[in-house]
Short mmCIF file of C-alpha atoms in Angstrom, two decimals:
data_model
loop_
_atom_site.label_atom_id
_atom_site.label_comp_id
_atom_site.label_asym_id
_atom_site.label_seq_id
_atom_site.Cartn_x
_atom_site.Cartn_y
_atom_site.Cartn_z
CA MET A 31 -55.62 -35.35 1.49
CA ARG A 32 -53.88 -32.26 0.17
CA LEU A 33 -55.29 -30.70 -2.98
CA LEU A 34 -55.12 -27.48 -5.00
CA CYS A 35 -58.17 -26.41 -7.02
CA LEU A 36 -58.20 -23.58 -9.58
CA ASP A 37 -60.98 -22.12 -11.70
CA THR A 38 -60.57 -19.21 -14.14
CA ALA A 39 -63.20 -20.17 -16.73
CA THR A 40 -65.50 -17.20 -16.08
CA GLU A 41 -64.93 -13.63 -14.93
CA ALA A 42 -64.13 -15.07 -11.48
CA CYS A 43 -60.64 -16.13 -10.46
CA SER A 44 -61.04 -18.70 -7.73
CA ALA A 45 -58.55 -20.95 -5.96
CA ALA A 46 -58.68 -23.28 -2.97
CA VAL A 47 -56.26 -25.46 -1.06
CA LEU A 48 -57.39 -28.45 1.02
CA ASP A 49 -55.14 -29.76 3.77
CA GLY A 50 -57.00 -32.52 5.59
CA ASP A 51 -60.01 -30.85 7.20
CA ALA A 52 -58.69 -27.33 6.61
CA LEU A 53 -59.84 -25.45 3.50
CA TYR A 54 -58.20 -22.23 2.38
CA GLN A 55 -59.80 -20.26 -0.44
CA ARG A 56 -59.61 -17.05 -2.42
CA PHE A 57 -62.21 -15.63 -4.79
CA GLU A 58 -62.14 -12.47 -6.87
CA VAL A 59 -64.07 -11.16 -9.84
CA ALA A 60 -61.10 -10.58 -12.11
CA GLY A 61 -62.69 -9.71 -15.44
CA ARG A 62 -59.89 -10.28 -17.94
CA ALA A 63 -57.07 -10.01 -15.41
CA HIS A 64 -56.77 -13.72 -14.61
CA THR A 65 -53.10 -13.90 -15.54
CA GLN A 66 -52.33 -11.15 -13.05
CA LYS A 67 -54.55 -12.50 -10.29
CA MET A 68 -54.05 -16.26 -10.54
CA LEU A 69 -50.44 -16.78 -9.45
CA PRO A 70 -50.55 -14.45 -6.43
CA ALA A 71 -53.76 -16.21 -5.30
CA VAL A 72 -52.29 -19.67 -5.65
CA HIS A 73 -48.95 -18.85 -4.02
CA GLY A 74 -50.71 -16.95 -1.25
CA LEU A 75 -52.93 -19.91 -0.45
CA MET A 76 -50.05 -22.37 -0.43
CA GLN A 77 -48.15 -20.10 1.96
CA GLU A 78 -51.23 -19.69 4.16
CA ALA A 79 -51.65 -23.46 4.32
CA GLY A 80 -47.92 -23.93 4.99
CA LEU A 81 -47.51 -26.28 2.04
CA GLN A 82 -45.07 -26.78 -0.80
CA PHE A 83 -46.39 -27.83 -4.20
CA SER A 84 -44.59 -31.15 -3.75
CA ASP A 85 -46.77 -31.78 -0.66
CA LEU A 86 -49.93 -31.95 -2.78
CA ASP A 87 -51.61 -35.29 -3.47
CA GLY A 88 -53.36 -34.00 -6.57
CA LEU A 89 -54.84 -31.06 -8.43
CA VAL A 90 -58.36 -30.02 -9.36
CA CYS A 91 -59.08 -27.98 -12.47
CA GLY A 92 -62.13 -26.03 -13.53
CA VAL A 93 -62.24 -26.86 -17.24
CA GLY A 94 -65.12 -24.66 -18.43
CA PRO A 95 -67.25 -23.97 -20.32
CA GLY A 96 -66.80 -20.23 -20.12
CA SER A 97 -64.41 -17.70 -21.56
CA PHE A 98 -62.10 -19.34 -24.07
CA ALA A 99 -59.10 -17.41 -22.76
CA GLY A 100 -60.02 -18.03 -19.13
CA VAL A 101 -60.48 -21.76 -19.67
CA ARG A 102 -57.08 -22.01 -21.36
CA ILE A 103 -55.32 -20.05 -18.59
CA GLY A 104 -56.55 -22.32 -15.81
CA THR A 105 -56.20 -25.64 -17.59
CA GLY A 106 -52.77 -24.71 -18.93
CA PHE A 107 -51.50 -23.83 -15.47
CA ILE A 108 -52.87 -26.95 -13.75
CA LYS A 109 -51.76 -29.25 -16.55
CA GLY A 110 -48.23 -27.87 -16.49
CA LEU A 111 -48.04 -28.08 -12.69
CA ALA A 112 -49.41 -31.62 -12.63
CA LEU A 113 -46.91 -32.73 -15.25
CA ALA A 114 -44.01 -31.14 -13.37
CA LEU A 115 -45.07 -32.72 -10.08
CA ASN A 116 -46.31 -35.99 -11.60
CA LYS A 117 -49.59 -35.63 -9.71
CA PRO A 118 -53.10 -36.88 -10.65
CA VAL A 119 -55.80 -34.47 -11.77
CA VAL A 120 -59.59 -34.22 -11.53
CA ALA A 121 -61.60 -32.03 -13.90
CA VAL A 122 -64.81 -30.27 -12.85
CA THR A 123 -66.97 -28.08 -15.06
CA SER A 124 -68.23 -24.59 -14.46
CA LEU A 125 -71.80 -25.87 -14.77
CA GLN A 126 -71.22 -28.57 -12.14
CA MET A 127 -69.79 -26.06 -9.68
CA LEU A 128 -72.70 -23.66 -10.10
CA ALA A 129 -75.20 -26.46 -9.63
CA GLN A 130 -73.43 -27.87 -6.55
CA ALA A 131 -73.46 -24.50 -4.81
CA GLN A 132 -77.26 -24.38 -5.21
CA LEU A 133 -77.67 -27.94 -3.95
CA ASP A 134 -75.57 -27.05 -0.91
CA SER A 135 -77.99 -24.22 -0.15
CA GLY A 136 -81.03 -26.50 -0.20
CA ALA A 137 -82.05 -26.95 -3.83
CA GLU A 138 -82.91 -30.40 -5.17
CA ARG A 139 -82.74 -29.64 -8.90
CA VAL A 140 -80.88 -26.87 -10.70
CA LEU A 141 -80.98 -25.30 -14.17
CA VAL A 142 -77.58 -23.77 -14.89
CA ALA A 143 -77.01 -21.25 -17.66
CA ILE A 144 -73.81 -19.30 -18.33
CA ASP A 145 -73.85 -16.44 -20.81
CA ALA A 146 -71.84 -17.78 -23.76
CA ARG A 147 -72.01 -14.48 -25.70
CA MET A 148 -73.01 -14.50 -29.37
CA ASP A 149 -76.68 -14.77 -28.28
CA GLU A 150 -76.11 -18.23 -26.75
CA VAL A 151 -75.88 -19.90 -23.33
CA TYR A 152 -74.02 -22.86 -21.91
CA PHE A 153 -76.82 -24.89 -20.34
CA ALA A 154 -77.34 -28.05 -18.29
CA ALA A 155 -79.72 -29.48 -15.69
CA TYR A 156 -78.72 -31.22 -12.46
CA GLU A 157 -80.28 -33.00 -9.53
CA ARG A 158 -78.98 -34.17 -6.16
CA ASP A 159 -77.57 -37.71 -6.13
CA ALA A 160 -77.49 -40.07 -3.11
CA GLN A 161 -74.26 -38.42 -1.86
CA GLY A 162 -75.68 -34.90 -2.26
CA LEU A 163 -73.55 -34.17 -5.31
CA ALA A 164 -74.62 -32.61 -8.62
CA LEU A 165 -75.73 -35.28 -11.08
CA GLU A 166 -76.20 -34.15 -14.68
CA ILE A 167 -79.67 -35.12 -15.96
CA SER A 168 -79.74 -32.97 -19.08
CA PRO A 169 -76.54 -33.01 -21.14
CA ALA A 170 -74.50 -29.82 -21.22
CA LEU A 171 -74.82 -27.90 -24.48
CA VAL A 172 -74.41 -24.50 -26.05
CA CYS A 173 -77.53 -23.12 -27.72
CA ALA A 174 -79.74 -20.07 -28.22
CA PRO A 175 -81.68 -19.26 -25.01
CA GLU A 176 -84.99 -20.06 -26.73
CA GLN A 177 -83.70 -23.56 -27.51
CA VAL A 178 -82.99 -24.73 -23.95
CA ARG A 179 -84.78 -27.98 -23.05
CA ILE A 180 -84.99 -30.45 -20.18
CA HIS A 181 -86.30 -34.01 -20.22
CA GLN A 182 -88.55 -33.64 -17.19
CA ALA A 183 -90.04 -30.22 -16.54
CA SER A 184 -92.39 -31.08 -13.65
CA GLY A 185 -91.69 -29.99 -10.10
CA GLN A 186 -89.68 -27.04 -8.78
CA TRP A 187 -86.30 -25.96 -10.04
CA ARG A 188 -83.61 -23.53 -8.87
CA ALA A 189 -81.81 -21.51 -11.55
CA ALA A 190 -78.27 -20.15 -11.45
CA GLY A 191 -75.69 -18.50 -13.66
CA SER A 192 -75.09 -15.39 -15.73
CA GLY A 193 -77.27 -16.69 -18.58
CA TRP A 194 -80.30 -16.08 -16.37
CA ALA A 195 -79.33 -12.43 -15.89
CA ARG A 196 -79.59 -11.79 -19.65
CA TYR A 197 -82.14 -14.33 -20.87
CA ARG A 198 -84.39 -15.11 -17.91
CA GLN A 199 -87.73 -14.44 -19.64
CA ILE A 200 -86.77 -16.25 -22.84
CA MET A 201 -85.51 -19.37 -21.06
CA THR A 202 -88.42 -19.48 -18.61
CA GLU A 203 -90.85 -19.46 -21.53
CA ALA A 204 -88.82 -22.09 -23.41
CA LEU A 205 -88.51 -24.47 -20.43
CA ARG A 206 -92.15 -24.18 -19.20
CA CYS A 207 -91.22 -25.29 -15.68
CA GLU A 208 -91.63 -23.88 -12.20
CA ILE A 209 -88.56 -21.96 -11.06
CA SER A 210 -88.55 -21.21 -7.35
CA ARG A 211 -85.49 -18.94 -7.27
CA VAL A 212 -82.95 -17.46 -9.63
CA ASP A 213 -79.35 -16.64 -8.65
CA ALA A 214 -78.21 -14.80 -11.76
CA GLU A 215 -75.06 -13.43 -10.05
CA ALA A 216 -73.65 -16.86 -9.19
CA LEU A 217 -70.10 -17.66 -10.32
CA PRO A 218 -68.12 -20.90 -10.00
CA GLN A 219 -65.99 -21.24 -6.88
CA ALA A 220 -62.99 -23.49 -6.38
CA SER A 221 -64.16 -24.56 -2.93
CA THR A 222 -67.22 -26.13 -4.57
CA GLY A 223 -65.00 -27.76 -7.17
CA MET A 224 -62.99 -29.27 -4.34
CA LYS A 225 -66.13 -30.86 -2.88
CA LEU A 226 -66.97 -32.42 -6.23
CA ALA A 227 -63.43 -33.67 -6.76
CA CYS A 228 -62.74 -35.30 -3.38
CA PRO A 229 -64.88 -38.41 -4.00
CA VAL A 230 -63.14 -38.87 -7.36
CA PHE A 231 -59.73 -38.90 -5.67
CA GLU A 232 -61.03 -41.27 -2.98
CA CYS A 233 -62.18 -43.83 -5.53
CA GLY A 234 -59.07 -43.46 -7.69
CA ALA A 235 -60.85 -42.28 -10.84
CA THR A 236 -58.38 -39.48 -11.51
CA LEU A 237 -56.82 -38.30 -14.78
CA HIS A 238 -53.22 -38.16 -15.85
CA ALA A 239 -52.21 -34.61 -16.64
CA ASP A 240 -51.86 -35.53 -20.33
CA ASP A 241 -55.60 -36.25 -20.44
CA LEU A 242 -56.73 -32.93 -18.94
CA ALA A 243 -58.56 -30.90 -21.58
CA PRO A 244 -60.71 -27.75 -21.65
CA VAL A 245 -64.47 -28.05 -22.15
CA TYR A 246 -65.47 -25.46 -24.72
CA LEU A 247 -68.79 -26.95 -25.99
CA ARG A 248 -68.24 -24.96 -29.21
CA ASN A 249 -65.37 -24.05 -31.52
CA LYS A 250 -66.50 -20.61 -32.67
CA VAL A 251 -65.21 -17.65 -30.66
CA ALA A 252 -66.65 -14.61 -32.41
CA LEU A 253 -69.55 -13.42 -34.57
CA THR A 254 -69.03 -12.35 -38.14
CA LEU A 255 -69.95 -8.74 -39.00
CA GLU A 256 -73.14 -9.97 -40.66
CA GLU A 257 -74.11 -11.94 -37.59
CA GLN A 258 -73.44 -8.93 -35.35
CA VAL A 259 -75.79 -6.79 -37.48
CA ARG A 260 -78.50 -9.45 -37.30
CA GLY A 261 -78.04 -9.66 -33.53
CA ARG A 262 -78.46 -5.91 -33.09
CA LYS A 263 -81.63 -5.97 -35.19
CA LYS A 264 -82.98 -8.84 -33.10
CA ALA A 265 -82.22 -6.98 -29.85
CA ARG A 266 -84.06 -3.90 -31.05
CA LYS A 267 -87.14 -5.99 -31.82
CA LEU A 268 -87.04 -7.44 -28.29
#
């Protein structure tokens, strides 16, 4: 199987190419420079793998949640390429990729939180399924850090994502569960997205490019001036 995976939903710009058993990958913290970093990374990987785009069997897209601009850049590129090539697509979320990386390093259950700005986080809980893949057990949502909840809090959890860097104490108190380790610097990587996508290609549950859509979890992109003032007052109290 020959696949291209791209994720630009967060500050990371990550791409991977799978050619049978060979995996080629590039990862860079790009900030807001995804448009400058993405194409050189993709073309460089395809050249390294010795493949043409027409050689691909399908494409994998990181669909967010994350930066609105970043999500649109990645999904727009993959959607356009898939339409041009008439290739199937698989969507993976930023939260899934973060959780899978923790499962691959030995965790059994993971609490993922990405800083969503505006005093909110993108949050979801995952556990390992029978195939070792991230299974969502608490639906993904966007909420204030003090509002995060999970259905079953007993046992140990691993935590990952930028939301934990900013709101660790607040979320720990809200969740009331045992957290064995926190990886607050973790960012989604396309190589992990590839691992999640391969079983979907194998069972034929792919998407047509027309059906590929970003996952935003919310529609609002900025705080009003009044909300910004309230946020600063709240931060001073903390």
